[in-house]
XYZ file of C-alpha atoms in Angstrom:
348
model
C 32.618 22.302 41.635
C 35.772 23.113 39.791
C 36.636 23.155 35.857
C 37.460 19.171 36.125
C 34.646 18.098 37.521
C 32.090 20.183 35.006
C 33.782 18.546 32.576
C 33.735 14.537 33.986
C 29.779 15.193 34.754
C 28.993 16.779 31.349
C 30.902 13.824 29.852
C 28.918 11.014 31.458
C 26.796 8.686 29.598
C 22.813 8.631 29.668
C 23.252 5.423 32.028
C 25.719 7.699 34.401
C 23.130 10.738 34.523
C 20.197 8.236 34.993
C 21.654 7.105 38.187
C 22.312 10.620 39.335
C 19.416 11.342 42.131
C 16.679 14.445 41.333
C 15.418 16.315 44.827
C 11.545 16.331 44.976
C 11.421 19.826 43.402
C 13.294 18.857 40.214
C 10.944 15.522 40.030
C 7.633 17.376 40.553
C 8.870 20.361 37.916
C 9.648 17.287 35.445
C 6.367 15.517 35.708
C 4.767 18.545 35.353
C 6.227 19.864 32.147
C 6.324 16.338 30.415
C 2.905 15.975 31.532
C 1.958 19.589 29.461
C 4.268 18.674 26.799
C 3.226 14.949 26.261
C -0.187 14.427 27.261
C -1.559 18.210 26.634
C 0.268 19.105 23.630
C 1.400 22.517 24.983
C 4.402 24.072 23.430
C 8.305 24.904 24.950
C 6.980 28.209 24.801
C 3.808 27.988 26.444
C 5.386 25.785 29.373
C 8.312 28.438 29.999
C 5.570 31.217 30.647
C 3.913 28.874 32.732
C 6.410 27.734 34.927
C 8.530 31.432 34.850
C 11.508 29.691 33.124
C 13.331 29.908 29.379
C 12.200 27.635 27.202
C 15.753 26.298 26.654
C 15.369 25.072 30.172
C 11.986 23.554 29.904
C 13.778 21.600 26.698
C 16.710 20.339 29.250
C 13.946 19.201 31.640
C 11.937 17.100 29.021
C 15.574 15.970 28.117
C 16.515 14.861 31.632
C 12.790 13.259 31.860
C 13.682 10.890 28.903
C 16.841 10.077 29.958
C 15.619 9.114 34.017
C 12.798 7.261 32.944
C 10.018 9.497 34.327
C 8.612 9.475 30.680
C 8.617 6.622 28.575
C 8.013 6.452 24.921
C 6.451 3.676 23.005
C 5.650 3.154 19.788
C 3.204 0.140 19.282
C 1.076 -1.076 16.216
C -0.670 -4.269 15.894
C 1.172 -6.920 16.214
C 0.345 -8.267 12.610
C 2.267 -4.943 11.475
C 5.503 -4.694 10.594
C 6.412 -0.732 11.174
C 10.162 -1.310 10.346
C 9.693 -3.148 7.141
C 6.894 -1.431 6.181
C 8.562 2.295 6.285
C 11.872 0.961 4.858
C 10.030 -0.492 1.811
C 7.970 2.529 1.008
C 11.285 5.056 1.373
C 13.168 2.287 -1.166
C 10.321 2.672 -3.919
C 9.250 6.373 -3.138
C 5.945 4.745 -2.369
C 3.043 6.941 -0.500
C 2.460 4.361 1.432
C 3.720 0.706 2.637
C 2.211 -1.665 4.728
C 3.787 -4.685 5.744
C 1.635 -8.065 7.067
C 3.153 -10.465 9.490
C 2.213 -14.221 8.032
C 2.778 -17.069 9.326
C 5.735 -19.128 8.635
C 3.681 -22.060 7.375
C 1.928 -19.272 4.944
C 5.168 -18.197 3.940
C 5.450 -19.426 0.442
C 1.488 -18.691 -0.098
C 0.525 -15.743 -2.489
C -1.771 -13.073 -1.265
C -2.025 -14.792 1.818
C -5.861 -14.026 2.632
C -5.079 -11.286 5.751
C -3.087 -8.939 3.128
C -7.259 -8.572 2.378
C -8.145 -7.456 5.861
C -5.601 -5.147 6.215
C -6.136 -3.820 2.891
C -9.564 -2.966 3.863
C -8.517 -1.175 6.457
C -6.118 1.194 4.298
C -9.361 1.919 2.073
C -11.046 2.582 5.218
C -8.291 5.766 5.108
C -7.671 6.737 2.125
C -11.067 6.537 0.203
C -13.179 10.307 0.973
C -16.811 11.061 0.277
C -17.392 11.656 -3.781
C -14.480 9.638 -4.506
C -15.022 6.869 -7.267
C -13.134 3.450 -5.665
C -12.441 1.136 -9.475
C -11.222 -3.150 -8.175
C -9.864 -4.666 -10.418
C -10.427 -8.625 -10.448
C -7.407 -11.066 -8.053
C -8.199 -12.735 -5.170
C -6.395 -10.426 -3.255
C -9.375 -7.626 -4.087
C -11.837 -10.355 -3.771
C -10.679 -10.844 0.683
C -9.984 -7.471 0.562
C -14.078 -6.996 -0.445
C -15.759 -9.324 1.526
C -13.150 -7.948 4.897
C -14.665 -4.001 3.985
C -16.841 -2.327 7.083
C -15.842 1.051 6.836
C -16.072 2.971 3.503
C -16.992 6.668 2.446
C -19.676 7.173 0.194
C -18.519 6.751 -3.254
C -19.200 5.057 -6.288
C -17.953 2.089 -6.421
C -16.588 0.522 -10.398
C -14.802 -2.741 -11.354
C -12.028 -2.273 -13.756
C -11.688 -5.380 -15.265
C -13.847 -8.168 -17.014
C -14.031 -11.253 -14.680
C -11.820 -14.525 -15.160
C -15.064 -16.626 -15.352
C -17.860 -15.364 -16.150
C -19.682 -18.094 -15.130
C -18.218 -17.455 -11.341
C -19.201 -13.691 -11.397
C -21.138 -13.893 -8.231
C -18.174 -15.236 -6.355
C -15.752 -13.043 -8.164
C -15.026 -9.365 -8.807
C -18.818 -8.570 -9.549
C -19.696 -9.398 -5.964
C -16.377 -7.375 -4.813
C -17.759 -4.404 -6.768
C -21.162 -5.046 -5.087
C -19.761 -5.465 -1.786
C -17.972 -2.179 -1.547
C -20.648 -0.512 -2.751
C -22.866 -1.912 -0.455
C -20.475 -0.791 3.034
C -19.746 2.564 1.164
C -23.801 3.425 0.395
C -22.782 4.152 -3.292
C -23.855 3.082 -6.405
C -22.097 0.285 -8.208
C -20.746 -0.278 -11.999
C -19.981 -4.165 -12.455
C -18.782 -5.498 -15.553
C -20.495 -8.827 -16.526
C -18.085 -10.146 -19.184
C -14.872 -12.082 -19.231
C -11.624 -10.810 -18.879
C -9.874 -12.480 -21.600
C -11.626 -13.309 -25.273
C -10.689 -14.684 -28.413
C -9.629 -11.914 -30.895
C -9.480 -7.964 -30.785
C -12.842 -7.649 -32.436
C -15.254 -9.328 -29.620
C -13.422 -8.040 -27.061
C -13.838 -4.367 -28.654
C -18.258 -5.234 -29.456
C -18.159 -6.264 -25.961
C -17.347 -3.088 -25.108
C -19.686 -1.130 -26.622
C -22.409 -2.499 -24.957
C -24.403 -0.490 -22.528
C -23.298 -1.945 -19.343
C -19.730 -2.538 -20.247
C -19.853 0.778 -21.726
C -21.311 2.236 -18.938
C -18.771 1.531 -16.445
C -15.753 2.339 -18.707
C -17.024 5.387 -18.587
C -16.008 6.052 -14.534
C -12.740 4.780 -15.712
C -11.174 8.347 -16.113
C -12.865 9.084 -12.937
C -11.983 6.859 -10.206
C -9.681 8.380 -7.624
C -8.462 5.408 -6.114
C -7.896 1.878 -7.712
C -7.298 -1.514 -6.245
C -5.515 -3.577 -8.311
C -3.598 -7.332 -7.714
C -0.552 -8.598 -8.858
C 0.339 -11.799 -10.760
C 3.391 -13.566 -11.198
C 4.226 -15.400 -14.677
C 3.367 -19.372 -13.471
C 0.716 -21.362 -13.296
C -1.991 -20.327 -10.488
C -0.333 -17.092 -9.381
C -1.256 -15.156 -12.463
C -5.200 -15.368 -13.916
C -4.251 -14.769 -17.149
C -0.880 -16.772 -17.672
C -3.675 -19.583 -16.849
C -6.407 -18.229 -19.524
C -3.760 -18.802 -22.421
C -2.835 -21.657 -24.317
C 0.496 -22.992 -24.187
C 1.451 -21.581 -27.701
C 0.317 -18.221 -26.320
C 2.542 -18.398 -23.300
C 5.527 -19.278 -24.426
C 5.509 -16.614 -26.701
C 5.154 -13.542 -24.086
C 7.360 -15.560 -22.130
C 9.983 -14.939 -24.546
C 8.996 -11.345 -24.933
C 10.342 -11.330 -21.135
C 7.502 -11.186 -19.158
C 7.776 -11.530 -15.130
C 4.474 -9.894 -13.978
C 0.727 -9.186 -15.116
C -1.239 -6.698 -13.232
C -5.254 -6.443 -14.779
C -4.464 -7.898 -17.731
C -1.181 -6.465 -18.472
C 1.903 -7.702 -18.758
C 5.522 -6.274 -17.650
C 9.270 -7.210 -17.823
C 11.554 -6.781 -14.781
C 12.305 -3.260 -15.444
C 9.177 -2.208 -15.583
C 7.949 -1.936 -19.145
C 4.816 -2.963 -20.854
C 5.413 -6.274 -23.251
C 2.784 -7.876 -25.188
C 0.561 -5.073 -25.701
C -1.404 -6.983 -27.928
C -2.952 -9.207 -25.066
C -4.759 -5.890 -23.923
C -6.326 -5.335 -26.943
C -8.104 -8.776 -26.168
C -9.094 -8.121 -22.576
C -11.878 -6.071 -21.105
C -9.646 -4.036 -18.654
C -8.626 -1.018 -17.618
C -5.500 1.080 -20.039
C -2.339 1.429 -18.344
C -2.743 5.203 -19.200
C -5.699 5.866 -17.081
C -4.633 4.069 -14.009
C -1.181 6.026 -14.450
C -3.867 8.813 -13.296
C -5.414 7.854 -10.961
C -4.115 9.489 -7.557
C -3.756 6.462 -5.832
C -3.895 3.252 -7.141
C -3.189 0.255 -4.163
C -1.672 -2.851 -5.180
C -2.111 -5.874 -3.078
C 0.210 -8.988 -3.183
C 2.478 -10.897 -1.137
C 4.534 -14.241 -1.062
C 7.943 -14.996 -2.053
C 6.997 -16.255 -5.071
C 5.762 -12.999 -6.313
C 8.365 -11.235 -5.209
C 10.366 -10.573 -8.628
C 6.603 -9.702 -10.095
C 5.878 -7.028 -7.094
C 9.287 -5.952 -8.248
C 8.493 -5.410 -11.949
C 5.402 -3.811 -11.496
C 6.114 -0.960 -8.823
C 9.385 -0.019 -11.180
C 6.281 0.619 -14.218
C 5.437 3.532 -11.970
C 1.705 2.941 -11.894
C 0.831 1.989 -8.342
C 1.480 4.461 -5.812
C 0.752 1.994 -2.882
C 1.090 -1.695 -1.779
C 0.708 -4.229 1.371
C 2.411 -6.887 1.128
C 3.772 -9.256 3.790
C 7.068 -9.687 5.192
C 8.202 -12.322 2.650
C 7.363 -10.513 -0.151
C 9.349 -7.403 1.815
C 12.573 -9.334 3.020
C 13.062 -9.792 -1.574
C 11.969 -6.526 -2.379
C 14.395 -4.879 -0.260
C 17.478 -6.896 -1.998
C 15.811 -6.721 -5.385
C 18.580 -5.266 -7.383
C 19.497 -1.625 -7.512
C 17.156 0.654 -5.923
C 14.029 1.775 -8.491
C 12.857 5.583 -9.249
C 10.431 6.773 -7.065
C 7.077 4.862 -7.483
C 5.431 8.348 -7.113
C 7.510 9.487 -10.595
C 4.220 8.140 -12.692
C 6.132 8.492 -16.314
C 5.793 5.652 -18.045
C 9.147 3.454 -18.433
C 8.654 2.830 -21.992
C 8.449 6.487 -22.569
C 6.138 9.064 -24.942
């Protein structure tokens, strides 16, 4: 072959090389070292001394075997998933990790459409170890994600917030609490009281008793939290619906756009209102900012702006959410610090 003919093959496309025939030797050699490669897990290296070749040619082989179709590579996840959506929105918001739900068109518009639950689960299913302490905090979101739990290490299990009716405790975050404890084998810390009360000083006597007290304790313990997002409207946030309308107009004009257990947040990011918390039985913004991995659960359109707000505050580390809630979040605005910078926004 002369100069100008090296030159015209070396130049062809993957299509052009494809087509080129391979004599049974090359075809059996190329089988073989994809098969080691591939299948077995063995090493360039460990194929070249095999096969009495460089490993620079064993590389060219697996090369040619990709580009003539003798090996075929697929990447497949349920079909629920969304892989593309889901690794773009975790590399936008620095998150550790990003799982994106498939809904239904007709569930488009829903919040926390009720799979976001399942598949939550799941992700607890990974990421909670033996000895770890697992804190829910109360959203319907936690509540499907609960009752969808069949796979959990032992760990003790603690609920983070009071309950938006008390009265419905045993459909609510108390059972959530009991239900993970009850897959994982561990013991369980629920906390019988509302979420929201009156004035500063019940809410405060209310904690000091035992079993309240009890499971604030784990608080600065738990190693992974669950934790839902609201949006500022009636029925998508718990607590926007617990105030009277003199109450929420005025954190409205403080700015508000999301509440996450109890707290509330503007679009950047930072805390408004702090004086809500000091009414609620929840968790402090300070120890979930610890907690290694706190997982957020929400999805819709609607609460896209409020997903938004709160993974810019720094505290959640992780979130599913569904491809509606995905499509805003990757046009929300200018691209947020990392999610996995845990400073607070407001600062010292």
């Amino acid at each position: 072959m002369n100069s100008s003919e090296e030159i015209a093959v070396s130049g062809m496309s993957a299509a052009g090389r494809s087509a080129m025939r391979m004599g049974p030797a090359e075809l059996v050699q190329a089988a073989a070292m994809a098969r080691r490669f591939y299948l077995e897990g063995k090493s360039k290296i460990q194929i070249a001394e095999e096969f009495g070749v460089s490993r620079f040619k064993v590389a060219r082989v697996l090369e040619t075997a990709l580009e003539r179709d003798l090996v075929r590579i697929e990447i497949r996840v349920p079909a629920e998933l969304d892989a593309e959506r889901s690794d773009a929105l975790r590399a936008r918001y620095g998150l550790r990790h990003a799982v994106v739900v498939e809904s239904p068109a007709e569930a488009a518009e829903t919040p926390d459409p009720e799979n976001l639950g399942e598949v939550a689960a799941d992700l607890l299913g990974e990421l909670v170890n033996e000895g770890d302490v697992l804190g829910l905090a109360w959203g319907r979101s936690t509540i499907h994600m609960a009752a969808a739990l069949d796979r959990l290490a032992p760990c003790t299990v603690v609920q983070l917030t009071g309950v938006y009716d008390a009265g419905t405790a045993e459909r609510g975050s108390v059972e959530a609490v009991r239900r993970a404890a009850q897959v994982s084998g561990g013991d369980a810390h629920p906390i019988y009281a509302p979420m929201l009360l009156p004035d500063a000083a019940t809410a405060q006597a209310l904690r000091h008793q035992t079993g309240i007290a009890r499971a604030f304790e784990y608080f600065d313990k738990v190693t992974v939290a669950c934790v839902s997002i609201g949006s500022w409207e009636p029925g998508i946030s718990t607590v926007h619906d617990m105030l009277t309308d003199e109450e929420r107009e005025h954190y409205a004009s403080l700015g508000v756009a999301a509440e996450m257990s109890a707290h509330l947040f503007d679009a950047d990011g930072r805390r408004v209102g702090r004086d809500l918390g000091e009414r609620c039985i929840t968790v402090k913004t300070d120890q979930l900012r610890r907690v290694p991995e706190v997982v957020a659960i929400a999805g819709g359109q609607r609460k896209g702006p409020a997903i938004d707000a709160v993974l810019r505050s720094g505290l959640v580390t992780s979130l599913v959410t569904d491809t509606s809630a995905a499509d805003y979040l990757m046009a929300a605005g200018p691209a947020p610090r990392s999610a996995l910078n845990r400073s607070d926004p407001d600062g010292p």
